[in-house]
XYZ file of N, CA and C in Angstrom:
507
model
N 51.277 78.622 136.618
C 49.997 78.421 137.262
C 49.468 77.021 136.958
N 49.786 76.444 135.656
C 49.332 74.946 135.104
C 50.197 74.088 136.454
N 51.326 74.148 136.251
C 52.082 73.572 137.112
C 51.475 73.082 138.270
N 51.325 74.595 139.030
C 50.527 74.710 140.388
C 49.452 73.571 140.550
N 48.762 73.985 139.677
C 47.231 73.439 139.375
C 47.662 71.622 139.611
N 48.625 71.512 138.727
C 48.978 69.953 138.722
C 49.464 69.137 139.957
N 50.765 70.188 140.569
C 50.950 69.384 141.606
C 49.850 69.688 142.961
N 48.813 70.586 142.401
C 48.093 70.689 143.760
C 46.964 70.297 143.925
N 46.132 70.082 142.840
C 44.933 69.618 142.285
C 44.443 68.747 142.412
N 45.877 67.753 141.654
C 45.128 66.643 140.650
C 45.993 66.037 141.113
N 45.824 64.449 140.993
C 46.814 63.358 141.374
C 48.336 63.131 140.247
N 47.883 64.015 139.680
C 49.626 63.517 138.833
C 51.040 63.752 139.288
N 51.190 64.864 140.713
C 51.939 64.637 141.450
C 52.335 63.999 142.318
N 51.747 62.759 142.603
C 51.569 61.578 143.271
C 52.173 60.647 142.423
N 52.151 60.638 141.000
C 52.442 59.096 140.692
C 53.957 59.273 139.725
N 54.835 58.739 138.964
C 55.671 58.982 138.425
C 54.888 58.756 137.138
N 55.830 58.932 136.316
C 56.507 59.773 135.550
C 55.974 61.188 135.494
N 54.928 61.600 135.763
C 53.822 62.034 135.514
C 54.631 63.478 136.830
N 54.778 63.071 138.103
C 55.162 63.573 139.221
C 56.360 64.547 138.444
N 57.893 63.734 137.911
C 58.781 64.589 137.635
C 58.744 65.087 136.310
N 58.077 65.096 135.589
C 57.872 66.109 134.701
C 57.113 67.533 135.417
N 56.399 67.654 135.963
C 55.434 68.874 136.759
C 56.414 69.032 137.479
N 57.593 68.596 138.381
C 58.815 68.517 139.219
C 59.587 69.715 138.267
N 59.876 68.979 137.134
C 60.584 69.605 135.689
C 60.486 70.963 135.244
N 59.168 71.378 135.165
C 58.311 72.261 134.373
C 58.989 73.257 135.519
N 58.548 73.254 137.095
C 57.844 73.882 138.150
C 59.538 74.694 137.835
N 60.598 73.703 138.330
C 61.933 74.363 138.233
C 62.614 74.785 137.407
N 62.115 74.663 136.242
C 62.363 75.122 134.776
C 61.892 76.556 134.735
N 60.332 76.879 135.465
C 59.409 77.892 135.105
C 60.623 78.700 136.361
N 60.335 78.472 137.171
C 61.384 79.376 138.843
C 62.247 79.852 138.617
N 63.291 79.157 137.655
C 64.659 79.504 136.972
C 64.295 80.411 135.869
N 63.461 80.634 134.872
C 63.430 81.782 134.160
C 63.040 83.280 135.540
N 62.136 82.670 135.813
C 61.223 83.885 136.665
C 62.180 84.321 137.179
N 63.134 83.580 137.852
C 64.376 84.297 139.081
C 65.416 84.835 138.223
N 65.536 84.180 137.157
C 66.807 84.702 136.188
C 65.954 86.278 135.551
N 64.960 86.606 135.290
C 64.163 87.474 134.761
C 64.388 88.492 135.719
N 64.026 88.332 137.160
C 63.850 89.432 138.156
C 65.118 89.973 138.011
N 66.209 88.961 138.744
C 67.325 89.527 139.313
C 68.207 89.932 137.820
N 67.892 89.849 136.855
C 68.760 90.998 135.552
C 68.700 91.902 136.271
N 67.411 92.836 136.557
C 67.311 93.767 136.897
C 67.992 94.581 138.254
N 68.407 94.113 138.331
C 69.424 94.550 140.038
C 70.924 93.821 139.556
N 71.583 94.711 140.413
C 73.207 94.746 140.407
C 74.087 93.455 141.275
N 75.003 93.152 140.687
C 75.251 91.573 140.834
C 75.330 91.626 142.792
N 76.033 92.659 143.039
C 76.223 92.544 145.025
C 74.790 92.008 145.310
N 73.760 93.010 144.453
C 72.134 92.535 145.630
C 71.827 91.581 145.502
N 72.254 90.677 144.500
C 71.665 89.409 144.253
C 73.037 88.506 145.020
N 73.939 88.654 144.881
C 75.217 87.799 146.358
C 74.481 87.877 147.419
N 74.182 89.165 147.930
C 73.361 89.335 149.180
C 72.395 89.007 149.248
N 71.567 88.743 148.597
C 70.176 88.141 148.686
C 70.586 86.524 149.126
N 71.115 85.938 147.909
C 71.873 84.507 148.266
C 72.011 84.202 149.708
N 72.949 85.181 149.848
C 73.576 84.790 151.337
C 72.428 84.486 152.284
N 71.544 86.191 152.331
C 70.707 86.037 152.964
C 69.532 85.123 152.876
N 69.342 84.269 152.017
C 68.192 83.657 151.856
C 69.095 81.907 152.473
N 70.093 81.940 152.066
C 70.549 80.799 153.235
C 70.358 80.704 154.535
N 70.762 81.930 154.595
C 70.561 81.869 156.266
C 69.363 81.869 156.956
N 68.433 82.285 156.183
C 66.919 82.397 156.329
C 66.754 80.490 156.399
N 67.172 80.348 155.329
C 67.341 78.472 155.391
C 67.059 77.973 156.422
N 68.290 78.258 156.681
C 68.820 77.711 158.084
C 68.278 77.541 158.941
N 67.752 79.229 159.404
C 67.121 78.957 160.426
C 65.826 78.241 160.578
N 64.935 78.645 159.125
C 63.791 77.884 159.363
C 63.839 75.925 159.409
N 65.096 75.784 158.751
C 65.453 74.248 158.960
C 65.755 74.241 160.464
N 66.522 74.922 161.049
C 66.520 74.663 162.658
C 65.405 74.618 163.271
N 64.342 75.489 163.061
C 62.798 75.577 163.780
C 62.313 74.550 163.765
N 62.147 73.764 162.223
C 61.261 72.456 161.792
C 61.661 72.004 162.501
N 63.107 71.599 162.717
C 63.572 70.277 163.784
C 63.369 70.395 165.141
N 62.554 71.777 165.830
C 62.304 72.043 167.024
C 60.878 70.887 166.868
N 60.535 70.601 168.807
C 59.300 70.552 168.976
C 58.119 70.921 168.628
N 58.528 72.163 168.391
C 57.004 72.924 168.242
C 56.251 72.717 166.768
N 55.286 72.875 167.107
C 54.856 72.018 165.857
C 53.818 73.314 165.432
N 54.782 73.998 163.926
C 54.298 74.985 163.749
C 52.948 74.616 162.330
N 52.705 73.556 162.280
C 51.962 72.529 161.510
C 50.316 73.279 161.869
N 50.368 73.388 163.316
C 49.092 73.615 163.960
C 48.935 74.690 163.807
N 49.405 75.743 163.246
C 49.155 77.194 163.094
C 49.131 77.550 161.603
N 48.850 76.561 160.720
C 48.573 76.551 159.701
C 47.381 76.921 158.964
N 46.316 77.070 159.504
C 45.425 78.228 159.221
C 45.135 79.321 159.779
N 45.879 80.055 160.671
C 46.359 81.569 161.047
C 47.379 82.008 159.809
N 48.227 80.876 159.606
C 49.247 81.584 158.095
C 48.361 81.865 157.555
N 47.189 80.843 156.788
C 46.674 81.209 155.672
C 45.582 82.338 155.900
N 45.372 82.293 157.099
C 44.291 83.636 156.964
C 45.077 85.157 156.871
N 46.598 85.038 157.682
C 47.222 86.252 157.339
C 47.891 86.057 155.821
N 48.409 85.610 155.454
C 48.376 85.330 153.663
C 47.610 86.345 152.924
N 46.239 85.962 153.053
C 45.121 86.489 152.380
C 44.580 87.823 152.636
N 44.725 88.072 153.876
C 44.728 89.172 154.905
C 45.609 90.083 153.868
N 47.123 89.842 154.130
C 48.478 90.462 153.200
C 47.796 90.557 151.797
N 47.498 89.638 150.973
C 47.429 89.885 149.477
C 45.974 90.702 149.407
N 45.150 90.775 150.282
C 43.859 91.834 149.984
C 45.002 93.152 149.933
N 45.612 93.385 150.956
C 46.520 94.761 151.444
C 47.241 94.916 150.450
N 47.882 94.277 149.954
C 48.685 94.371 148.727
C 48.130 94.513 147.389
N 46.936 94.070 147.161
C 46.033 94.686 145.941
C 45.789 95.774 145.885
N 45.270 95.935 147.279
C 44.812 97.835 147.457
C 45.752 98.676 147.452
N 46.946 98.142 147.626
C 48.016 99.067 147.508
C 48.347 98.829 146.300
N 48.749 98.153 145.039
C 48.928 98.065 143.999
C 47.772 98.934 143.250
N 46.765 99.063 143.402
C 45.436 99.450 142.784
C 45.747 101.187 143.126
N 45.895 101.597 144.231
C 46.334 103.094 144.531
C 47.644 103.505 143.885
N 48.992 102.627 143.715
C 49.327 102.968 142.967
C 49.578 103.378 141.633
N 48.564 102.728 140.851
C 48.395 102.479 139.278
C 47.317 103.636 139.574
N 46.250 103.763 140.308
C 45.477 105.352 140.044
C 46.113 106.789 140.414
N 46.752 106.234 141.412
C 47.793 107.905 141.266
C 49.151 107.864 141.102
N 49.751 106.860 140.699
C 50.618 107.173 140.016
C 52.140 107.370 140.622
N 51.735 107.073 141.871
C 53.136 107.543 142.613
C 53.712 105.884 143.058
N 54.918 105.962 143.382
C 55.214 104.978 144.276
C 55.555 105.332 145.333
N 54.566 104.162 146.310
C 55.077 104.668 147.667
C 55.899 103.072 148.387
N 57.586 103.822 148.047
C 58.002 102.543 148.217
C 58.039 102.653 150.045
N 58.249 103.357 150.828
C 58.042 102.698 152.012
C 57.018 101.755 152.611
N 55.775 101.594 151.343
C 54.954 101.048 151.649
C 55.208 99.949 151.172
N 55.818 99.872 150.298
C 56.125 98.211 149.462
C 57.375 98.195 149.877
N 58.011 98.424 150.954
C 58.889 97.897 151.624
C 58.383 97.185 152.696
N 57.799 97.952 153.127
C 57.202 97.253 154.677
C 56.421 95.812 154.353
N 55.445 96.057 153.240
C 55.042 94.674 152.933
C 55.944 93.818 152.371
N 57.230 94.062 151.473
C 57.881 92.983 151.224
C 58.023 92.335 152.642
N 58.642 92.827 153.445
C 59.443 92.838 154.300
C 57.952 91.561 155.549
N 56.872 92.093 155.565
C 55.768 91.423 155.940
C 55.912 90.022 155.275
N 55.145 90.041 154.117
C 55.085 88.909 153.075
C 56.657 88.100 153.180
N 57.659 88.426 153.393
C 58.940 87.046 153.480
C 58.829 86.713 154.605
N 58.427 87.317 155.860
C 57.920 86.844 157.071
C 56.952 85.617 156.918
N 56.070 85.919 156.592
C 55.115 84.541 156.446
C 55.174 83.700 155.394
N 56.401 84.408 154.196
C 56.933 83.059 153.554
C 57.745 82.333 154.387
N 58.260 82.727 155.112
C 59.489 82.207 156.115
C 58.826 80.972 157.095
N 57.682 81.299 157.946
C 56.838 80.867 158.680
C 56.200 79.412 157.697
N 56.022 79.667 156.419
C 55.109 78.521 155.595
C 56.341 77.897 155.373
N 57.571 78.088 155.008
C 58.757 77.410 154.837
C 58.713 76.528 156.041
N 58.896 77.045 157.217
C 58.973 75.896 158.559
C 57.884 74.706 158.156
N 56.494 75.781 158.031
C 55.505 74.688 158.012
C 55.884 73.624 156.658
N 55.892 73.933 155.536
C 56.303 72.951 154.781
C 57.494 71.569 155.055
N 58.453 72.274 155.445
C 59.766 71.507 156.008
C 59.073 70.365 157.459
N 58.284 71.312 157.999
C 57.660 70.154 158.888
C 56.690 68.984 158.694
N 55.678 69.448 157.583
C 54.916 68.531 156.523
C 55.763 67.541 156.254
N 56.679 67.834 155.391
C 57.859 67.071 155.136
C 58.294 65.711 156.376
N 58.896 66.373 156.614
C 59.445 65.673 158.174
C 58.315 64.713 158.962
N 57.373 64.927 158.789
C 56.599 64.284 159.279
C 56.341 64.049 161.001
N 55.373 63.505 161.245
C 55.133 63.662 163.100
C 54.640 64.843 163.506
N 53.615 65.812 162.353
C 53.140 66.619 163.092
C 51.310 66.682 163.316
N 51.157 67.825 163.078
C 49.565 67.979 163.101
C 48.909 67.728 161.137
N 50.007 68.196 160.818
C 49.859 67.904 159.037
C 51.216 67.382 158.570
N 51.186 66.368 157.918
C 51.657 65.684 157.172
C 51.912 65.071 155.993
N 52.688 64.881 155.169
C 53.096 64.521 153.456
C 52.797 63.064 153.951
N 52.155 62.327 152.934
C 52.474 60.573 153.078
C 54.021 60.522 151.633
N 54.162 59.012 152.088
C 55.733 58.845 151.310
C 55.285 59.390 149.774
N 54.089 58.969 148.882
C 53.864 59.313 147.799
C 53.702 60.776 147.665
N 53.977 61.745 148.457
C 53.859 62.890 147.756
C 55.355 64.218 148.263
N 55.926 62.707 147.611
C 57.715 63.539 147.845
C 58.280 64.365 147.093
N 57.375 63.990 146.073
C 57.412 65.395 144.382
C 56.610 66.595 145.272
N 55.486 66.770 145.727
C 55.017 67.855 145.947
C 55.635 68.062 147.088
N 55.989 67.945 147.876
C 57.053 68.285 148.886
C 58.537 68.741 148.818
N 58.877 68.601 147.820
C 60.133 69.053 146.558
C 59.293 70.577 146.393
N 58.610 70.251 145.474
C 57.681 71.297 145.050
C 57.699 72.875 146.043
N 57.049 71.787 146.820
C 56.656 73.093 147.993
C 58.165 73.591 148.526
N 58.865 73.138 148.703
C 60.143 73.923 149.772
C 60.799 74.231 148.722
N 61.241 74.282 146.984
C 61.465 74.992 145.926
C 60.879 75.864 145.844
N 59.847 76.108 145.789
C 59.138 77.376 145.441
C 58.914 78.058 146.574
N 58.670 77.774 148.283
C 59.135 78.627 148.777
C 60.062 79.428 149.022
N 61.160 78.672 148.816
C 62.558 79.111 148.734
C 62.917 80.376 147.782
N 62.475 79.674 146.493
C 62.953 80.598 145.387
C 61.700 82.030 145.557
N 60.825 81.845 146.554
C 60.039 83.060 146.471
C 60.514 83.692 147.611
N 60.990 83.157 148.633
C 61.662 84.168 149.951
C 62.823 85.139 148.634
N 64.135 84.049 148.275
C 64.840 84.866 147.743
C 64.481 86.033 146.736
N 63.545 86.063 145.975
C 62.957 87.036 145.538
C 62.469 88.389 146.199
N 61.933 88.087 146.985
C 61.397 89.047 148.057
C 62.988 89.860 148.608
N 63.695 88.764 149.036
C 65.034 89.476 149.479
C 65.603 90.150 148.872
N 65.466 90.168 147.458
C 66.080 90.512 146.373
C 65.583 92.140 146.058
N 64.157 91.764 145.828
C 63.126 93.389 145.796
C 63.695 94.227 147.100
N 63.677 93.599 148.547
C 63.883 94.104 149.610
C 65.181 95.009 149.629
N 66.329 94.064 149.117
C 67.446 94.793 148.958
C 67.878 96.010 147.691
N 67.332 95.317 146.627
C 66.735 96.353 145.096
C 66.044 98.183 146.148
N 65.138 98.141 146.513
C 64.398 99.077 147.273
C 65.237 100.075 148.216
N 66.281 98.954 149.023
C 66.947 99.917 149.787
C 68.199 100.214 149.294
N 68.442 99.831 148.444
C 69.966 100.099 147.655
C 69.562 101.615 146.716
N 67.828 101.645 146.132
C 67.588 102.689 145.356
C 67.666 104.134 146.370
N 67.396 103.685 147.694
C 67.671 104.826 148.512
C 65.989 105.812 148.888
């Protein structure tokens, strides 16, 4: 969350040295978190997740390089974002009071939530790229690192739970 705070905040992701250390930390912190989750699941779901989170790549790298400039729909993501994580509290909150899991329900939202990680992936990659409605200037090539790392490593996660869920049956 410091991390966050740094490259999103405050100007120290803008300038060096200062930039790849928070660069450092961010992929240092991703690599425990992802090494942490996926112990927990069996080596195929995590191949398959891989795979699948390439290809997810892919395609959203093919989109960015489309015309469309999904830049401009960048506060409809964030209002469904927020929209999703209210829904996902209340469903976390019902589960911890009664006690059950209702994984078809935290399937469907994984399955929601990598959707509009998928969608912020384009948008980031297009930030990146530049020539749209929103744009990175050259100095903020660390937080642009930033951003398409941690989307990345959070789609594959999601893929990971997604496949964890339906493998439990």
């Amino acid at each position: 969350m410091g991390v966050n705070y740094a490259f999103i905040c405050s100007a120290c992701a803008r300038y060096p040295p200062c930039n790849f250390v928070c660069l450092l930390l961010a992929v240092v912190a991703m690599t425990i978190l992802a090494a942490f989750i996926t112990s927990h699941y069996r080596t195929e779901i995590v191949l398959y997740a891989t795979i699948a989170t390439a290809a997810v790549v892919f395609v959203c790298v093919i989109l960015a390089f489309t015309s469309f400039d999904f830049t401009a729909w960048i506060l409809y993501v964030i209002v469904i974002s927020v929209a999703l994580s209210v829904i996902i509290m209340i469903v976390v909150l019902m589960m911890l009071i009664t006690g059950q899991t209702m994984k078809p329900v935290v399937l469907v939202l994984l399955i929601l939530a990598t959707l509009v990680q998928c969608v912020m992936l384009t948008i980031e990659l297009q930030s990146v790229l530049g020539g749209r409605s929103v744009e990175l200037s050259e100095y903020d090539y660390a937080l642009g690192a930033f951003m398409i790392y941690t989307s990345i490593i959070s789609i594959f996660l999601k893929i990971v739970q997604i496949l964890g869920i339906l493998d439990d049956g």
